[in-house]
Structures are given as C-alpha cells and as structure tokens.
C-alpha atoms as an extended CHARMM CRD file, in Angstrom:
* protein
*
       111  EXT
         1         1  MET       CA            -47.8420000000      -34.5520000000       -0.6080000000  PROA      1               0.0000000000
         2         2  ARG       CA            -47.1900000000      -31.0350000000       -1.3870000000  PROA      2               0.0000000000
         3         3  THR       CA            -43.6450000000      -30.3890000000       -3.7220000000  PROA      3               0.0000000000
         4         4  ILE       CA            -41.0090000000      -27.8270000000       -4.2190000000  PROA      4               0.0000000000
         5         5  GLY       CA            -38.7610000000      -26.9130000000       -6.7860000000  PROA      5               0.0000000000
         6         6  ALA       CA            -38.6010000000      -29.9820000000       -9.4150000000  PROA      6               0.0000000000
         7         7  GLN       CA            -39.9930000000      -33.4140000000       -8.0100000000  PROA      7               0.0000000000
         8         8  GLN       CA            -38.7000000000      -32.2610000000       -4.2360000000  PROA      8               0.0000000000
         9         9  GLN       CA            -41.2080000000      -33.1390000000       -1.4440000000  PROA      9               0.0000000000
        10        10  LEU       CA            -41.5680000000      -30.8500000000        1.2970000000  PROA      10              0.0000000000
        11        11  PRO       CA            -40.2030000000      -31.0250000000        4.9170000000  PROA      11              0.0000000000
        12        12  PRO       CA            -43.6530000000      -33.3440000000        7.0810000000  PROA      12              0.0000000000
        13        13  ALA       CA            -43.4360000000      -31.2390000000        9.3080000000  PROA      13              0.0000000000
        14        14  LEU       CA            -44.7740000000      -27.9630000000        6.9020000000  PROA      14              0.0000000000
        15        15  GLU       CA            -47.3870000000      -31.1150000000        5.2830000000  PROA      15              0.0000000000
        16        16  ASN       CA            -49.4190000000      -30.2000000000        8.5750000000  PROA      16              0.0000000000
        17        17  PRO       CA            -47.7930000000      -27.0290000000       10.1210000000  PROA      17              0.0000000000
        18        18  GLY       CA            -49.6110000000      -25.2640000000       13.2630000000  PROA      18              0.0000000000
        19        19  SER       CA            -47.7830000000      -24.0690000000       15.5710000000  PROA      19              0.0000000000
        20        20  THR       CA            -44.2020000000      -25.7740000000       14.3040000000  PROA      20              0.0000000000
        21        21  VAL       CA            -42.8830000000      -23.3390000000       12.3110000000  PROA      21              0.0000000000
        22        22  GLN       CA            -40.9100000000      -21.2050000000       13.7380000000  PROA      22              0.0000000000
        23        23  LEU       CA            -38.8230000000      -18.7730000000       10.6850000000  PROA      23              0.0000000000
        24        24  ILE       CA            -40.1600000000      -18.8760000000        6.6840000000  PROA      24              0.0000000000
        25        25  ALA       CA            -37.2510000000      -19.1400000000        4.4570000000  PROA      25              0.0000000000
        26        26  CYS       CA            -37.3080000000      -16.9290000000        1.3400000000  PROA      26              0.0000000000
        27        27  LEU       CA            -35.7230000000      -17.3880000000       -1.7120000000  PROA      27              0.0000000000
        28        28  GLU       CA            -35.0050000000      -15.1250000000       -4.5560000000  PROA      28              0.0000000000
        29        29  ARG       CA            -32.5390000000      -16.2970000000       -7.2500000000  PROA      29              0.0000000000
        30        30  ASN       CA            -29.6140000000      -12.6090000000       -7.6320000000  PROA      30              0.0000000000
        31        31  GLY       CA            -26.9670000000      -14.3580000000      -10.3150000000  PROA      31              0.0000000000
        32        32  VAL       CA            -25.7580000000      -16.5240000000      -12.9690000000  PROA      32              0.0000000000
        33        33  GLY       CA            -23.1460000000      -18.7000000000      -13.5240000000  PROA      33              0.0000000000
        34        34  ARG       CA            -21.6570000000      -20.7480000000      -16.2590000000  PROA      34              0.0000000000
        35        35  GLN       CA            -24.1830000000      -22.7850000000      -18.5340000000  PROA      35              0.0000000000
        36        36  VAL       CA            -24.7340000000      -26.1550000000      -16.6470000000  PROA      36              0.0000000000
        37        37  GLU       CA            -27.4180000000      -28.2910000000      -19.3600000000  PROA      37              0.0000000000
        38        38  THR       CA            -29.4510000000      -27.5040000000      -22.0550000000  PROA      38              0.0000000000
        39        39  CYS       CA            -32.6760000000      -28.3640000000      -22.1580000000  PROA      39              0.0000000000
        40        40  PHE       CA            -35.1680000000      -29.3180000000      -25.3320000000  PROA      40              0.0000000000
        41        41  PHE       CA            -38.2680000000      -28.2650000000      -26.5810000000  PROA      41              0.0000000000
        42        42  ASP       CA            -40.0570000000      -29.1090000000      -29.2670000000  PROA      42              0.0000000000
        43        43  GLY       CA            -37.1580000000      -28.5160000000      -31.4620000000  PROA      43              0.0000000000
        44        44  SER       CA            -36.0800000000      -25.5400000000      -29.4470000000  PROA      44              0.0000000000
        45        45  LYS       CA            -32.9190000000      -25.7940000000      -27.0850000000  PROA      45              0.0000000000
        46        46  VAL       CA            -32.9480000000      -23.6550000000      -24.0630000000  PROA      46              0.0000000000
        47        47  PRO       CA            -29.0740000000      -22.9510000000      -21.8230000000  PROA      47              0.0000000000
        48        48  MET       CA            -29.4330000000      -23.4600000000      -18.8050000000  PROA      48              0.0000000000
        49        49  TYR       CA            -27.1580000000      -21.5660000000      -15.7400000000  PROA      49              0.0000000000
        50        50  ALA       CA            -26.2360000000      -22.8840000000      -12.4480000000  PROA      50              0.0000000000
        51        51  ALA       CA            -27.6290000000      -19.3350000000      -10.7920000000  PROA      51              0.0000000000
        52        52  THR       CA            -27.5830000000      -18.3690000000       -6.7790000000  PROA      52              0.0000000000
        53        53  TYR       CA            -29.6200000000      -16.9490000000       -4.1950000000  PROA      53              0.0000000000
        54        54  ASP       CA            -30.4330000000      -14.2230000000       -1.6030000000  PROA      54              0.0000000000
        55        55  VAL       CA            -32.5110000000      -16.5590000000        1.0590000000  PROA      55              0.0000000000
        56        56  THR       CA            -33.9310000000      -14.0880000000        3.4590000000  PROA      56              0.0000000000
        57        57  VAL       CA            -35.1870000000      -16.0130000000        6.6570000000  PROA      57              0.0000000000
        58        58  TYR       CA            -38.3340000000      -14.1660000000        9.3340000000  PROA      58              0.0000000000
        59        59  GLU       CA            -40.2920000000      -15.5060000000       11.7600000000  PROA      59              0.0000000000
        60        60  ALA       CA            -43.2230000000      -16.7340000000       11.0390000000  PROA      60              0.0000000000
        61        61  ARG       CA            -45.5260000000      -15.2650000000       13.5770000000  PROA      61              0.0000000000
        62        62  THR       CA            -44.2330000000      -11.8780000000       13.5960000000  PROA      62              0.0000000000
        63        63  GLY       CA            -42.8480000000      -11.2650000000       10.5300000000  PROA      63              0.0000000000
        64        64  LYS       CA            -39.4550000000       -9.8980000000       11.7590000000  PROA      64              0.0000000000
        65        65  GLY       CA            -36.1960000000      -10.4390000000        9.8400000000  PROA      65              0.0000000000
        66        66  VAL       CA            -33.7530000000      -12.2470000000       11.5860000000  PROA      66              0.0000000000
        67        67  GLY       CA            -30.9320000000      -13.0910000000        8.9100000000  PROA      67              0.0000000000
        68        68  ALA       CA            -29.7890000000      -14.0250000000        5.6830000000  PROA      68              0.0000000000
        69        69  THR       CA            -27.7460000000      -15.5750000000        3.7890000000  PROA      69              0.0000000000
        70        70  THR       CA            -26.6880000000      -16.6380000000        0.4380000000  PROA      70              0.0000000000
        71        71  LEU       CA            -27.0390000000      -20.1750000000       -1.6140000000  PROA      71              0.0000000000
        72        72  VAL       CA            -24.3980000000      -20.8570000000       -4.6810000000  PROA      72              0.0000000000
        73        73  ASP       CA            -24.2710000000      -22.6040000000       -7.3790000000  PROA      73              0.0000000000
        74        74  ALA       CA            -27.8890000000      -24.1460000000       -7.2890000000  PROA      74              0.0000000000
        75        75  GLU       CA            -27.5620000000      -27.8040000000       -7.9910000000  PROA      75              0.0000000000
        76        76  LEU       CA            -30.2280000000      -29.0530000000       -8.8900000000  PROA      76              0.0000000000
        77        77  PRO       CA            -30.6930000000      -28.6720000000      -13.0270000000  PROA      77              0.0000000000
        78        78  ILE       CA            -33.4070000000      -30.9060000000      -14.0790000000  PROA      78              0.0000000000
        79        79  CYS       CA            -35.1290000000      -30.2000000000      -16.7900000000  PROA      79              0.0000000000
        80        80  PRO       CA            -39.0980000000      -28.8070000000      -17.1290000000  PROA      80              0.0000000000
        81        81  SER       CA            -41.3420000000      -30.9960000000      -19.3020000000  PROA      81              0.0000000000
        82        82  MET       CA            -42.4650000000      -27.6140000000      -20.2890000000  PROA      82              0.0000000000
        83        83  MET       CA            -41.4740000000      -23.5680000000      -20.0780000000  PROA      83              0.0000000000
        84        84  ILE       CA            -43.5600000000      -20.2670000000      -21.3040000000  PROA      84              0.0000000000
        85        85  VAL       CA            -41.6030000000      -17.6410000000      -22.3260000000  PROA      85              0.0000000000
        86        86  GLU       CA            -43.1170000000      -14.1680000000      -22.2110000000  PROA      86              0.0000000000
        87        87  GLY       CA            -41.9690000000      -11.0840000000      -23.5050000000  PROA      87              0.0000000000
        88        88  GLY       CA            -40.0860000000      -12.1190000000      -26.2790000000  PROA      88              0.0000000000
        89        89  GLY       CA            -36.9450000000      -12.3970000000      -25.1580000000  PROA      89              0.0000000000
        90        90  LYS       CA            -33.9520000000      -14.8070000000      -25.0830000000  PROA      90              0.0000000000
        91        91  ALA       CA            -35.4790000000      -18.6720000000      -23.6170000000  PROA      91              0.0000000000
        92        92  ARG       CA            -33.4210000000      -19.1100000000      -20.0700000000  PROA      92              0.0000000000
        93        93  LEU       CA            -33.6810000000      -21.2060000000      -17.4560000000  PROA      93              0.0000000000
        94        94  PHE       CA            -31.8410000000      -22.0240000000      -13.8940000000  PROA      94              0.0000000000
        95        95  THR       CA            -31.0260000000      -24.5880000000      -11.4350000000  PROA      95              0.0000000000
        96        96  GLU       CA            -32.6460000000      -24.4240000000       -8.7890000000  PROA      96              0.0000000000
        97        97  PRO       CA            -31.7750000000      -25.7380000000       -4.6830000000  PROA      97              0.0000000000
        98        98  SER       CA            -31.5310000000      -28.7660000000       -3.6540000000  PROA      98              0.0000000000
        99        99  ALA       CA            -32.9510000000      -29.3460000000       -0.3540000000  PROA      99              0.0000000000
       100       100  ARG       CA            -29.6720000000      -30.6760000000        0.8660000000  PROA      100             0.0000000000
       101       101  GLN       CA            -28.1780000000      -27.1130000000        0.1310000000  PROA      101             0.0000000000
       102       102  VAL       CA            -31.1600000000      -25.4060000000        1.7320000000  PROA      102             0.0000000000
       103       103  ASP       CA            -30.6600000000      -27.4150000000        4.1150000000  PROA      103             0.0000000000
       104       104  LYS       CA            -26.5480000000      -26.4460000000        4.7970000000  PROA      104             0.0000000000
       105       105  ALA       CA            -27.9740000000      -22.8500000000        4.4290000000  PROA      105             0.0000000000
       106       106  LEU       CA            -30.5620000000      -22.7790000000        7.2550000000  PROA      106             0.0000000000
       107       107  LYS       CA            -28.2250000000      -24.1750000000        9.4840000000  PROA      107             0.0000000000
       108       108  GLU       CA            -27.4270000000      -21.1370000000       11.0230000000  PROA      108             0.0000000000
       109       109  PHE       CA            -30.5050000000      -19.8650000000       12.1240000000  PROA      109             0.0000000000
       110       110  THR       CA            -32.1530000000      -23.4660000000       13.3560000000  PROA      110             0.0000000000
       111       111  SER       CA            -28.8430000000      -24.6900000000       15.2320000000  PROA      111             0.0000000000
C-alpha cells in the first residue's frame, strides 16, 4: 500500500493503474496563509502554516494540459516525525491537502 502526503492512502485505482488512469494531477504550493499549528522537534518549535496549492491536470497518455484550479487552505495540519532544513533558513512547515479536498478540486475534470 502506498501513501500520499501525511498518512493518506492512494485510491485503489492507482495501486495498479494499467490502462485505467486517464488524468494526472500535479500540485504545487503557491501561497502561505496563517499559522495553524506548532510542531516540536528536539526542543525546537517549528510553525506550520495553511498552504494554497495550484492544481494542474494533464492527460496521462499524451501529457497534454487539460486544465487548472486552485486548492485554498489545505486542511491537514499533521506534524511530521522529522524534517530537514536546508540552507540555514528559518524552518517552516505547511499543511497538505486532504484526499477530500483533492477529490473536490478534481471534480470538474472527472465528471
């Protein structure tokens, strides 16, 4: 069983997609909202912020763009068990979209 994001299972159709997959959706974080959580790592506090994602949908067989939408305020504020901070920057975490939010964002492309 494979997972996406924080402890979410892939839909059964994607476990062995074969010829059933017709569309592919790519999500990219494009915005940051308010702080929604504080995560703790070895005595350090790391803020987690609500994130907004651009969702771009492609035809699986050809790679042709089908459309795009935006997913606002991803709702899963789950602190990871570990994190890596690169470049000496200030550590920040971001919420991830739930499976329900992704399904809702993709409805217009799958109906």
